[in-house]
mmCIF file of C-alpha atoms in Angstrom:
data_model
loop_
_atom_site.group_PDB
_atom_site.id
_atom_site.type_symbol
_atom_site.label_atom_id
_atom_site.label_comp_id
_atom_site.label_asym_id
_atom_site.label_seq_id
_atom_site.Cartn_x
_atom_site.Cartn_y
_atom_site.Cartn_z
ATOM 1 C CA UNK L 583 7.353 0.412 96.876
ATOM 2 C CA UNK L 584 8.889 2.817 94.096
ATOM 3 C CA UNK L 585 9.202 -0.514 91.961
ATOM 4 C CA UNK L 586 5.651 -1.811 92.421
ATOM 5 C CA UNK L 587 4.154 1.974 91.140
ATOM 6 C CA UNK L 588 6.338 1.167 88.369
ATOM 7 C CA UNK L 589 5.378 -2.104 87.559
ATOM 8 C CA UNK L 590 1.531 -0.581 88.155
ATOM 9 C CA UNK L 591 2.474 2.361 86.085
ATOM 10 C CA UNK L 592 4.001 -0.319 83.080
ATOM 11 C CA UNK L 593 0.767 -2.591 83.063
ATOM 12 C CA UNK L 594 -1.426 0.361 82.821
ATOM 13 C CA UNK L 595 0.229 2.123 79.777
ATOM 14 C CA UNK L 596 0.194 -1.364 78.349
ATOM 15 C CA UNK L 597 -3.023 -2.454 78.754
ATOM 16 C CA UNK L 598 -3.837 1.157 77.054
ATOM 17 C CA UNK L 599 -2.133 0.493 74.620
ATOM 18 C CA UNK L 600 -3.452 -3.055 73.813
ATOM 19 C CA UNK L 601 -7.003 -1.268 73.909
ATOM 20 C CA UNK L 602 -5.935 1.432 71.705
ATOM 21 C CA UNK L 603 -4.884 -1.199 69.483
ATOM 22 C CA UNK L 604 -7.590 -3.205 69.091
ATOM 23 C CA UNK L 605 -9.908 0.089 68.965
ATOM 24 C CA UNK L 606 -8.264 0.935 65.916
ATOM 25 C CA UNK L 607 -7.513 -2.108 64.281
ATOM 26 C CA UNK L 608 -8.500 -2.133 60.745
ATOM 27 C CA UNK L 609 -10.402 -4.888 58.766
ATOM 28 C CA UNK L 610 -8.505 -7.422 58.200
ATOM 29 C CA UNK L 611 -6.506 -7.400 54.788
ATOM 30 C CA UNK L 612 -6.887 -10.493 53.091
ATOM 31 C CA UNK L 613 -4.038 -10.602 51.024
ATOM 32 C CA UNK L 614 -1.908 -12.804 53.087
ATOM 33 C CA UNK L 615 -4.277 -14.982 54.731
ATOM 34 C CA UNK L 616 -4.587 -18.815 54.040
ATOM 35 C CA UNK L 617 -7.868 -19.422 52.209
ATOM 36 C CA UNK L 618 -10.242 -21.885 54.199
ATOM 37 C CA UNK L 619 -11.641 -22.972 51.193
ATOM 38 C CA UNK L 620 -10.282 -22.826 46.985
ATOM 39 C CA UNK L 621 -11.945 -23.189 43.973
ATOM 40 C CA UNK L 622 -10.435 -23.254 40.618
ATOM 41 C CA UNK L 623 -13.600 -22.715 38.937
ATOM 42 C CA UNK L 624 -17.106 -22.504 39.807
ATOM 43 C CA UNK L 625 -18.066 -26.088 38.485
ATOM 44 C CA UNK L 626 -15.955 -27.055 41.801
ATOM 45 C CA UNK L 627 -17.771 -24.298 43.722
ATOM 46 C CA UNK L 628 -21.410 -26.015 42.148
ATOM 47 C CA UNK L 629 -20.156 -29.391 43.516
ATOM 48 C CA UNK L 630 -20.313 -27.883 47.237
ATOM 49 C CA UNK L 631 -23.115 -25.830 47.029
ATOM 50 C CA UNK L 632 -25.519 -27.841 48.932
ATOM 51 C CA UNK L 633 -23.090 -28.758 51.263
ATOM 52 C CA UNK L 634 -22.944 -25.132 51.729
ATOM 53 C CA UNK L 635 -26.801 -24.261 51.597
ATOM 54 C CA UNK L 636 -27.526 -27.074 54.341
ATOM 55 C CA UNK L 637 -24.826 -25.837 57.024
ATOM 56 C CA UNK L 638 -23.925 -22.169 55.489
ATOM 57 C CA UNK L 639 -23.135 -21.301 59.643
ATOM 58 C CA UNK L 640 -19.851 -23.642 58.875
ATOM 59 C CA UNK L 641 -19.008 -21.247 56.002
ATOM 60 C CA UNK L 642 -19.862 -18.284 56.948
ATOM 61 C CA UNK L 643 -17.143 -16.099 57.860
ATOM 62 C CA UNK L 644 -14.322 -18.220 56.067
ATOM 63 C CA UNK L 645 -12.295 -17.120 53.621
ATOM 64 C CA UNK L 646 -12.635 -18.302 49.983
ATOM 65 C CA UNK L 647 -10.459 -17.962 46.873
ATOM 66 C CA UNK L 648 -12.416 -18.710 43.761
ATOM 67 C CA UNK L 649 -11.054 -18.420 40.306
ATOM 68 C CA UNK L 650 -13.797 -17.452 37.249
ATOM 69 C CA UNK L 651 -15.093 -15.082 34.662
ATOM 70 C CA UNK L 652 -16.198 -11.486 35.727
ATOM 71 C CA UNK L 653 -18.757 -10.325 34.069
ATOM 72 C CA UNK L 654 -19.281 -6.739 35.793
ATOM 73 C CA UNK L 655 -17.040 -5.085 38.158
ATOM 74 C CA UNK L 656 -17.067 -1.344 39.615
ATOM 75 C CA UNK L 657 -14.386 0.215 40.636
ATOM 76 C CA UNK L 658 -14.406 3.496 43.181
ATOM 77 C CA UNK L 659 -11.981 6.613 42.734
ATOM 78 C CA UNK L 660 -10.725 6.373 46.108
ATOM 79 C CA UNK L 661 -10.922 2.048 46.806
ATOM 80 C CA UNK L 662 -13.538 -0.546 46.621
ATOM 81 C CA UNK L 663 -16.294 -1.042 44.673
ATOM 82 C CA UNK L 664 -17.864 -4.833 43.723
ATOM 83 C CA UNK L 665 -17.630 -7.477 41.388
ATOM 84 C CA UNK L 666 -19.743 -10.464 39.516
ATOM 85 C CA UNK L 667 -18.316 -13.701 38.667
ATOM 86 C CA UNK L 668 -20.854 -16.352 37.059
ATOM 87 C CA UNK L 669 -20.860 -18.887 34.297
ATOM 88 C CA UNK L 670 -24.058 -19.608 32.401
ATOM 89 C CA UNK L 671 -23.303 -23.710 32.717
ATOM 90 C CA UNK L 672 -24.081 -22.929 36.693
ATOM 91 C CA UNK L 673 -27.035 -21.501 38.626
ATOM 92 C CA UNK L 674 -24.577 -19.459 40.906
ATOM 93 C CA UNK L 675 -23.428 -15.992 41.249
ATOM 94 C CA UNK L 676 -20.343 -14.828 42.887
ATOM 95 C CA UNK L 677 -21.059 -11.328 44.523
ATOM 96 C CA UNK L 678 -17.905 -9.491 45.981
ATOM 97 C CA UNK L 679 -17.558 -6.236 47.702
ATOM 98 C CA UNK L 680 -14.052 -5.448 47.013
ATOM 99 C CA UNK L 681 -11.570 -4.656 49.943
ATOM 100 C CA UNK L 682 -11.412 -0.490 50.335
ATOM 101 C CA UNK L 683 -7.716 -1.018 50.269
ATOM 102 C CA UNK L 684 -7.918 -2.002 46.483
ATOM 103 C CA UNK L 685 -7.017 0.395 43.523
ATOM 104 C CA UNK L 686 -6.443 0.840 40.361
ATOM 105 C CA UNK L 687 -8.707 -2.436 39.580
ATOM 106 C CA UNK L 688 -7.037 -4.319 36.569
ATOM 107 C CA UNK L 689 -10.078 -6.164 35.582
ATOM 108 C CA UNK L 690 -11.965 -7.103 32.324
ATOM 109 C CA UNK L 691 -15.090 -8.468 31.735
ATOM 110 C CA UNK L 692 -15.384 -11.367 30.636
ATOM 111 C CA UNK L 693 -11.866 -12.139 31.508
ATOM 112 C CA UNK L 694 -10.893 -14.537 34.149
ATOM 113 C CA UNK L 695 -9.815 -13.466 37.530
ATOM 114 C CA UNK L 696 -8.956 -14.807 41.149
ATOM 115 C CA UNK L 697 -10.332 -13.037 44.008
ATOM 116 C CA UNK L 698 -9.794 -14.136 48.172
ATOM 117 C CA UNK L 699 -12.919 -12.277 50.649
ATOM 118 C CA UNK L 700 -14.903 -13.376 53.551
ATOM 119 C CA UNK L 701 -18.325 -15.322 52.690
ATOM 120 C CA UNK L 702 -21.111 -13.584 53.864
ATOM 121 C CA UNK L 703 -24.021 -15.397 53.416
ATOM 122 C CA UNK L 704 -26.215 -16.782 50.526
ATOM 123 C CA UNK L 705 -29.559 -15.613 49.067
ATOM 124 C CA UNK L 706 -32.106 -16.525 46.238
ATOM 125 C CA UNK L 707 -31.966 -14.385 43.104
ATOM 126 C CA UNK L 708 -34.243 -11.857 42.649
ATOM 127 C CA UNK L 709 -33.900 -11.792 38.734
ATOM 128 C CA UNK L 710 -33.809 -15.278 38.795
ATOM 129 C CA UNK L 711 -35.104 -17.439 41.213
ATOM 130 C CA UNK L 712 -32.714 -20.569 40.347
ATOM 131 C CA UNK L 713 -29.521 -18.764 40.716
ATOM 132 C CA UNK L 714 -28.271 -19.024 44.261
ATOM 133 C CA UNK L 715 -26.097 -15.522 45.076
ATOM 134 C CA UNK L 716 -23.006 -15.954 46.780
ATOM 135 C CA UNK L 717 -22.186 -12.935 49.040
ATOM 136 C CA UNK L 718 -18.827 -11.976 50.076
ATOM 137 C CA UNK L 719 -16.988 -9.028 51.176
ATOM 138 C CA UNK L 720 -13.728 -7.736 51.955
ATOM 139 C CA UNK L 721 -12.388 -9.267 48.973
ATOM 140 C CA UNK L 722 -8.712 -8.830 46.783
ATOM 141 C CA UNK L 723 -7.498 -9.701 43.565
ATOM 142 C CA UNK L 724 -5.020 -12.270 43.197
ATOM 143 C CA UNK L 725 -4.817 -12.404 39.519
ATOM 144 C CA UNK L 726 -4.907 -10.088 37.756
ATOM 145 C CA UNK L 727 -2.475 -8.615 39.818
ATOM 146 C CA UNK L 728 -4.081 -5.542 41.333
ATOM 147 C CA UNK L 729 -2.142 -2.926 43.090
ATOM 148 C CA UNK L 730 -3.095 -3.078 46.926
ATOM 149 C CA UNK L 731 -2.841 0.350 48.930
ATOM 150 C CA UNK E 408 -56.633 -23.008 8.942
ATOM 151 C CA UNK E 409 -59.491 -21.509 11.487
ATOM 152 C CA UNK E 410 -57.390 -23.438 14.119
ATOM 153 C CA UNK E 411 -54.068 -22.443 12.940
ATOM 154 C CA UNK E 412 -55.055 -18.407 12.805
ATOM 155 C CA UNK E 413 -56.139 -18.866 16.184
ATOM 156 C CA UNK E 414 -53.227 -20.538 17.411
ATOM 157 C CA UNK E 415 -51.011 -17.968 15.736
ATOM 158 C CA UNK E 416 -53.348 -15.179 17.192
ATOM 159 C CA UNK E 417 -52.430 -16.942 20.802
ATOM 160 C CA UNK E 418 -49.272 -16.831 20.195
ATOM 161 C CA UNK E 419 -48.519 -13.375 19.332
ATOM 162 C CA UNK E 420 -50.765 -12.605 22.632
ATOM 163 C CA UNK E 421 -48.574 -14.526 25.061
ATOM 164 C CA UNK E 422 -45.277 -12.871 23.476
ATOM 165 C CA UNK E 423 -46.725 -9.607 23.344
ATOM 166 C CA UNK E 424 -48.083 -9.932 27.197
ATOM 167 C CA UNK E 425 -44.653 -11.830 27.822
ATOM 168 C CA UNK E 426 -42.739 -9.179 26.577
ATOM 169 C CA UNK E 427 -44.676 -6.602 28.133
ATOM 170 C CA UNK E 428 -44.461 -8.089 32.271
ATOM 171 C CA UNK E 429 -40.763 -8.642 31.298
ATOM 172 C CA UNK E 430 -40.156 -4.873 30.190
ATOM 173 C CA UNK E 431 -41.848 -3.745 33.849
ATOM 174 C CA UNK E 432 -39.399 -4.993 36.112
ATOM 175 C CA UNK E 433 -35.953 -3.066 36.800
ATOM 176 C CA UNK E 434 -33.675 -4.656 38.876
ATOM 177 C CA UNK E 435 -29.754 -4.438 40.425
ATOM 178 C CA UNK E 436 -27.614 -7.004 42.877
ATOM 179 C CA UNK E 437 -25.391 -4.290 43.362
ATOM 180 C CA UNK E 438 -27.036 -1.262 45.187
ATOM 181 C CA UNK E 439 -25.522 1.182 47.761
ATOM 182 C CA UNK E 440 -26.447 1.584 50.787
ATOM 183 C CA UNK E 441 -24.388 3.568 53.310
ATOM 184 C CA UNK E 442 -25.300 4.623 57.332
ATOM 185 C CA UNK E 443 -23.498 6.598 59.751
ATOM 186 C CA UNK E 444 -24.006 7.648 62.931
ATOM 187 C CA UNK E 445 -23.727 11.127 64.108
ATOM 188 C CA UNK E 446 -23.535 10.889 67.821
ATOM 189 C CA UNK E 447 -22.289 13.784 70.250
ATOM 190 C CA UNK E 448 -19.012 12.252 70.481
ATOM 191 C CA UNK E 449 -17.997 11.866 66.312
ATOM 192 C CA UNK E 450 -16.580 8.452 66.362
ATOM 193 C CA UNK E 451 -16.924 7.683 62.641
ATOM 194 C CA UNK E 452 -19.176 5.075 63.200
ATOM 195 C CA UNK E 453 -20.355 4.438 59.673
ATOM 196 C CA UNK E 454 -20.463 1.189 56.905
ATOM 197 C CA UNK E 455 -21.133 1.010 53.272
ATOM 198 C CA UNK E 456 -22.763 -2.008 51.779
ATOM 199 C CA UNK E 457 -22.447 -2.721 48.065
ATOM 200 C CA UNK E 458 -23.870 -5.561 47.447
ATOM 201 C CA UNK E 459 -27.972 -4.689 47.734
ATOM 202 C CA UNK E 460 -30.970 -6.317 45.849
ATOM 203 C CA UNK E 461 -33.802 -4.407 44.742
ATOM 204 C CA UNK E 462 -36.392 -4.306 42.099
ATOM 205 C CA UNK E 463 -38.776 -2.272 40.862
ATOM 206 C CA UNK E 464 -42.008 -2.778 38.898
ATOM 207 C CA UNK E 465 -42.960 0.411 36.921
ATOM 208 C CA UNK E 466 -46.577 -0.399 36.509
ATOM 209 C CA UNK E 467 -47.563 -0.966 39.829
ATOM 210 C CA UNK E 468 -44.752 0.820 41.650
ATOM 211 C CA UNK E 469 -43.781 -1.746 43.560
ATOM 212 C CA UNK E 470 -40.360 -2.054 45.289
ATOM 213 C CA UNK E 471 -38.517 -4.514 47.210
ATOM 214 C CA UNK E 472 -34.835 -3.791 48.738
ATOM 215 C CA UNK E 473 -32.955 -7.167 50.486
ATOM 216 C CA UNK E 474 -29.820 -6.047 52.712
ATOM 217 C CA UNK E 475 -27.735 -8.451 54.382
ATOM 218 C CA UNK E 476 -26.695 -7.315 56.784
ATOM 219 C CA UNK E 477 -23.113 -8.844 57.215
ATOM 220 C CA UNK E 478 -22.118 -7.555 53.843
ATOM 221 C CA UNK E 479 -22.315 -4.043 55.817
ATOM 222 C CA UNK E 480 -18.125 -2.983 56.051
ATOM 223 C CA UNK E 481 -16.206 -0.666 58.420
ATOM 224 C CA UNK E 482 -12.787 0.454 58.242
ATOM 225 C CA UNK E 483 -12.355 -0.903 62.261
ATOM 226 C CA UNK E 484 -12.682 -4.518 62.972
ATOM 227 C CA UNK E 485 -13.978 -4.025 65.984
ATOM 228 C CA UNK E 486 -16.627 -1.904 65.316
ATOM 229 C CA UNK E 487 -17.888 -4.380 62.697
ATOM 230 C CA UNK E 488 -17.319 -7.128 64.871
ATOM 231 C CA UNK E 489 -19.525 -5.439 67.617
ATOM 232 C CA UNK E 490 -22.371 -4.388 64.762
ATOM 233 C CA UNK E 491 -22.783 -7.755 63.626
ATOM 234 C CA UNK E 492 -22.664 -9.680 67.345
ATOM 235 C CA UNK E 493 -23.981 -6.931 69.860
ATOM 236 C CA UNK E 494 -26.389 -4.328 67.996
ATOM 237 C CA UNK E 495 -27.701 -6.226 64.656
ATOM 238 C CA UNK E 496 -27.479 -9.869 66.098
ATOM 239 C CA UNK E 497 -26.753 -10.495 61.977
ATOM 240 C CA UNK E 498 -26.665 -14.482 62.624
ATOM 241 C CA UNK E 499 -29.735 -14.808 64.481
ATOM 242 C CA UNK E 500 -31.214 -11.628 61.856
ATOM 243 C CA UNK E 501 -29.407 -12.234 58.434
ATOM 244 C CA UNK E 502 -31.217 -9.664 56.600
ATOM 245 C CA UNK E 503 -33.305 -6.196 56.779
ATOM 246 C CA UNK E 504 -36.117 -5.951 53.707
ATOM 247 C CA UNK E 505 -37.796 -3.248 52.808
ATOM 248 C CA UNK E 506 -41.175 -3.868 50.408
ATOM 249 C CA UNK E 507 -43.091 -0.858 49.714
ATOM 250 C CA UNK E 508 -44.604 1.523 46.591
ATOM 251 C CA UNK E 509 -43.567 4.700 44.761
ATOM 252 C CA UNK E 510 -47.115 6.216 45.506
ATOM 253 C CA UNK E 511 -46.763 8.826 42.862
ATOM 254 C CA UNK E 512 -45.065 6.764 39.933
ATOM 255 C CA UNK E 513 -48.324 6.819 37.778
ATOM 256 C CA UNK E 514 -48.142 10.651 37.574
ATOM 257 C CA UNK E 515 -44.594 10.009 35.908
ATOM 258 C CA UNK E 516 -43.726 9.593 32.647
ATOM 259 C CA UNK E 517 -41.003 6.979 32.616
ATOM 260 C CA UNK E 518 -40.795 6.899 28.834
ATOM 261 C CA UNK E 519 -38.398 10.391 28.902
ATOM 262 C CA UNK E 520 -35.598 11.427 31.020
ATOM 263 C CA UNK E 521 -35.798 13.638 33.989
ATOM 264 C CA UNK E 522 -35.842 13.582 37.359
ATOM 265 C CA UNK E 523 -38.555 13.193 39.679
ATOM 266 C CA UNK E 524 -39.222 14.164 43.286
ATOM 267 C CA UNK E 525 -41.037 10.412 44.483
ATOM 268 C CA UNK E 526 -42.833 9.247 47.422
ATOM 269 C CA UNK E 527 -41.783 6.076 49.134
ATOM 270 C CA UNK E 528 -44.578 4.261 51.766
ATOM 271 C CA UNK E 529 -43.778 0.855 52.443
ATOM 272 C CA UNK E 530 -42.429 -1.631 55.308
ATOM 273 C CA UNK E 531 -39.024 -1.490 56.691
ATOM 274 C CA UNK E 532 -37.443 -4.855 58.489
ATOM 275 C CA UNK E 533 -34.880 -4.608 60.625
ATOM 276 C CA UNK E 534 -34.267 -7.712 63.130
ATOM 277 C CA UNK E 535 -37.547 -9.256 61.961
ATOM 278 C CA UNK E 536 -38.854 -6.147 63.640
ATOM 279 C CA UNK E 537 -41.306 -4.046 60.505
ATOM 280 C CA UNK E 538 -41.993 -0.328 60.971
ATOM 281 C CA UNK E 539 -44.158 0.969 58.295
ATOM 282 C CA UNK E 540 -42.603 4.349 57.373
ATOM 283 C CA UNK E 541 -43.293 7.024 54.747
ATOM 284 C CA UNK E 542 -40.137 8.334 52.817
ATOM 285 C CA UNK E 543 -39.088 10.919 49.956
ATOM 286 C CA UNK E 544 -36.396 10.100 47.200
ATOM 287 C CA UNK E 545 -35.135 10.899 44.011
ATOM 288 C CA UNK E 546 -35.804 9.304 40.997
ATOM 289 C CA UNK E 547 -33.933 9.770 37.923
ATOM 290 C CA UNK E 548 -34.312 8.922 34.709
ATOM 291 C CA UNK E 549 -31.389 8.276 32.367
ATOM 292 C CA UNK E 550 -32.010 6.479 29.000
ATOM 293 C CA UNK E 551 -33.336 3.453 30.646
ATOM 294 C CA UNK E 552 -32.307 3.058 33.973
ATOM 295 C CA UNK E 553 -34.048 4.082 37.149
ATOM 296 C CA UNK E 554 -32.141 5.134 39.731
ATOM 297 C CA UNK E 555 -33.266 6.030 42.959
ATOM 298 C CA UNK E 556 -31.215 7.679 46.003
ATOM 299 C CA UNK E 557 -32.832 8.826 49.152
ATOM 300 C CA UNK E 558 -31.305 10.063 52.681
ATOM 301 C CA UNK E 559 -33.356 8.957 55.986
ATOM 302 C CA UNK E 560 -33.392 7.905 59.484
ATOM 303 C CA UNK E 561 -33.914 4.859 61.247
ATOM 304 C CA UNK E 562 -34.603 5.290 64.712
ATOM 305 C CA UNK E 563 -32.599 2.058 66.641
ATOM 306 C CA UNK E 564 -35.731 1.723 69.052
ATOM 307 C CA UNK E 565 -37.874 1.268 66.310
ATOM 308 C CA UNK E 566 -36.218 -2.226 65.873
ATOM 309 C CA UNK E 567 -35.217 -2.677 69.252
ATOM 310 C CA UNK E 568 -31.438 -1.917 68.711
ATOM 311 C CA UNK E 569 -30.415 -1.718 72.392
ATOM 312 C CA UNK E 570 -27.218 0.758 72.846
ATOM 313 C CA UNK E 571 -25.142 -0.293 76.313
ATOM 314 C CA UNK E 572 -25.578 3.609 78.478
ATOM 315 C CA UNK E 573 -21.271 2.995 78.107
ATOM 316 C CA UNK E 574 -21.541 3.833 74.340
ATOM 317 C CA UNK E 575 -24.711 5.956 74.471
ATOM 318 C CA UNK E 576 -22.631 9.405 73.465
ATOM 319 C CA UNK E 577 -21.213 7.444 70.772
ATOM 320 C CA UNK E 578 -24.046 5.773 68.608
ATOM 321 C CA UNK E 579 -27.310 8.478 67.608
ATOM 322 C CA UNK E 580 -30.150 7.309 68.591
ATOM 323 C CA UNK E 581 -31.360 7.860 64.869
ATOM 324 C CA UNK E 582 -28.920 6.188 62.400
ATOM 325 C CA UNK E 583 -28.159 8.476 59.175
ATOM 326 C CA UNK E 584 -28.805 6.303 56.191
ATOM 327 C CA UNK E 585 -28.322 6.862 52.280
ATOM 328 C CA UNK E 586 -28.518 4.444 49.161
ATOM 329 C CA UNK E 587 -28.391 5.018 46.070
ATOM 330 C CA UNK E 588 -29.701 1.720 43.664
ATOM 331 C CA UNK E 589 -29.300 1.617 39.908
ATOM 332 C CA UNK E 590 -32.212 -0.129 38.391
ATOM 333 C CA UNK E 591 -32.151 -1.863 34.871
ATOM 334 C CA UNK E 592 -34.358 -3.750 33.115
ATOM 335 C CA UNK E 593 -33.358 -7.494 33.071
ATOM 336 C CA UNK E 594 -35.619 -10.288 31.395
ATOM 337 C CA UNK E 595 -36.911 -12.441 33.875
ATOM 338 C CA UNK E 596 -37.503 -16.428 34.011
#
């Protein structure tokens, strides 16, 4: 009897403890996941797009590393902020929320850089109504190296 | 040379009119918007999304915002996980718009820097659910940007967010939200 309360007592504190767990589990940190998807460039990325834009619900979600030029990036005090990557030879623009865990940004514009985040979706341009904007979030920099928190 | 003067005449109009509905709109991709929810129970319920489209035409004072709404983040997975599938439904509802007017933006001159107490009445989307609403902001002006930040409420009834009676003490029943956008002016195709 004394060993079944035990055994009750055991399973409880665990399955508190898996709760607790997931309750505070934080975003996932991309910086050692597999990317579903790679792109060297975004001529490669261009290739794809309608694949994308006819079935984005098979995207969505996935994880993406895409290599290309930034040309504007923000940077918080404290973690985060966004970045642009485009090419004039391509109506597409890559727009990534960076990851909260990443500091100290080591980014130029104009430069080239290699990020890894979560698609989010895809919408029209407002500024320009043939550029398709590429949403993602969560994202980190693979090169330049970046430090990570 | 009657044909040519009138040509040329044309085409200083259509440049000058060009230039002049390219100089009105003032645009970002990269606008802030930020929510929390101040319940009973503080459960730092709260997401920041950085990645928000808006534009703004100084002549008429129109103003359109487009959120998507999975590009909102939150430091707990689960939390975002339950945003997205339970309360926003963000694949069946991608996106929350708001298109409205800065009623008083004639009165202002937007030639010199200042700031500007401003008057927001438009249509807020949430879930393909719109709730006209009437809203005060800031608007400053800073060598040729525009940027606006405002503090509101949404009410989740409004667009028929349903909270579970479990989590009730948890999630307000009005949603504090805050943006701040950064408008410049961009030539347009």
């Amino acid at each position: 009897m004394k060993k079944l309360i035990w055994i009750l007592l055991a399973l409880i504190a665990l399955a508190i403890a898996a709760g607790l767990y997931l309750y505070f589990k934080p975003v996932k940190d991309l910086t050692k996941s597999k990317p579903d998807f790679w792109f060297d460039d975004l001529r490669q990325l261009n290739e794809v797009l309608p694949n994308i834009e006819n079935n984005p619900g098979a995207y969505i979600g996935k994880i993406f590393e895409i290599s290309g030029n930034v040309t504007e990036y923000s940077a918080e005090p404290h973690g985060g902020g966004y970045l642009v990557i485009e090419s004039k030879d391509f109506n597409i623009l890559i727009n990534a929320q960076l990851d909260h865990r990443v500091v100290k940004v080591n980014i130029q514009e104009n430069r080239p850089c290699t990020i890894k985040a979560e698609f989010t979706g895809m919408e029209e341009d407002l500024i320009d109504p043939d550029v398709t904007i590429m949403y993602f979030k969560q994202a980190v920099i693979l090169n330049p190296k970046t430090h990570q928190e | 040379m009657k044909s040519l003067l009138s040509t040329i005449f044309l085409a200083i109009f259509w440049l000058g009119t060009h230039q002049i509905a390219q100089s009105q709109k003032y645009l970002t991709r990269n606008g802030y918007v930020h929510f929390k929810s101040n319940a009973e129970v503080d459960d730092d319920v709260e997401a920041v999304n950085r990645s928000v489209a808006c534009a703004l035409d100084i002549q008429t004072g129109e103003i359109v915002f487009n959120v998507l709404i999975k590009n909102f983040t939150f430091r707990k997975a689960l939390m975002q996980e339950h945003f997205n599938e339970n309360y926003m439904e963000s694949d069946k509802y991608p996106r929350a718009t708001y298109k409205g007017r800065i009623v008083n933006l004639p009165s202002i001159d937007v030639s010199k820097n200042g700031k500007h107490k401003i008057k927001l009445e438009g249509t807020l989307t949430i879930r393909d659910i719109p709730k006209n609403r009437t809203d005060e902001a800031e608007l400053e002006i800073k060598d040729g940007t525009f940027i606006i930040t405002s503090a509101f409420g949404v009410a989740c009834a409004d667009h028929n967010i349903k909270i579970p009676k479990l989590v009730a003490d948890k999630i307000a029943e009005v949603i504090d939200v805050d943006f701040r956008v950064e408008l410049k002016e961009t030539s347009s195709k």
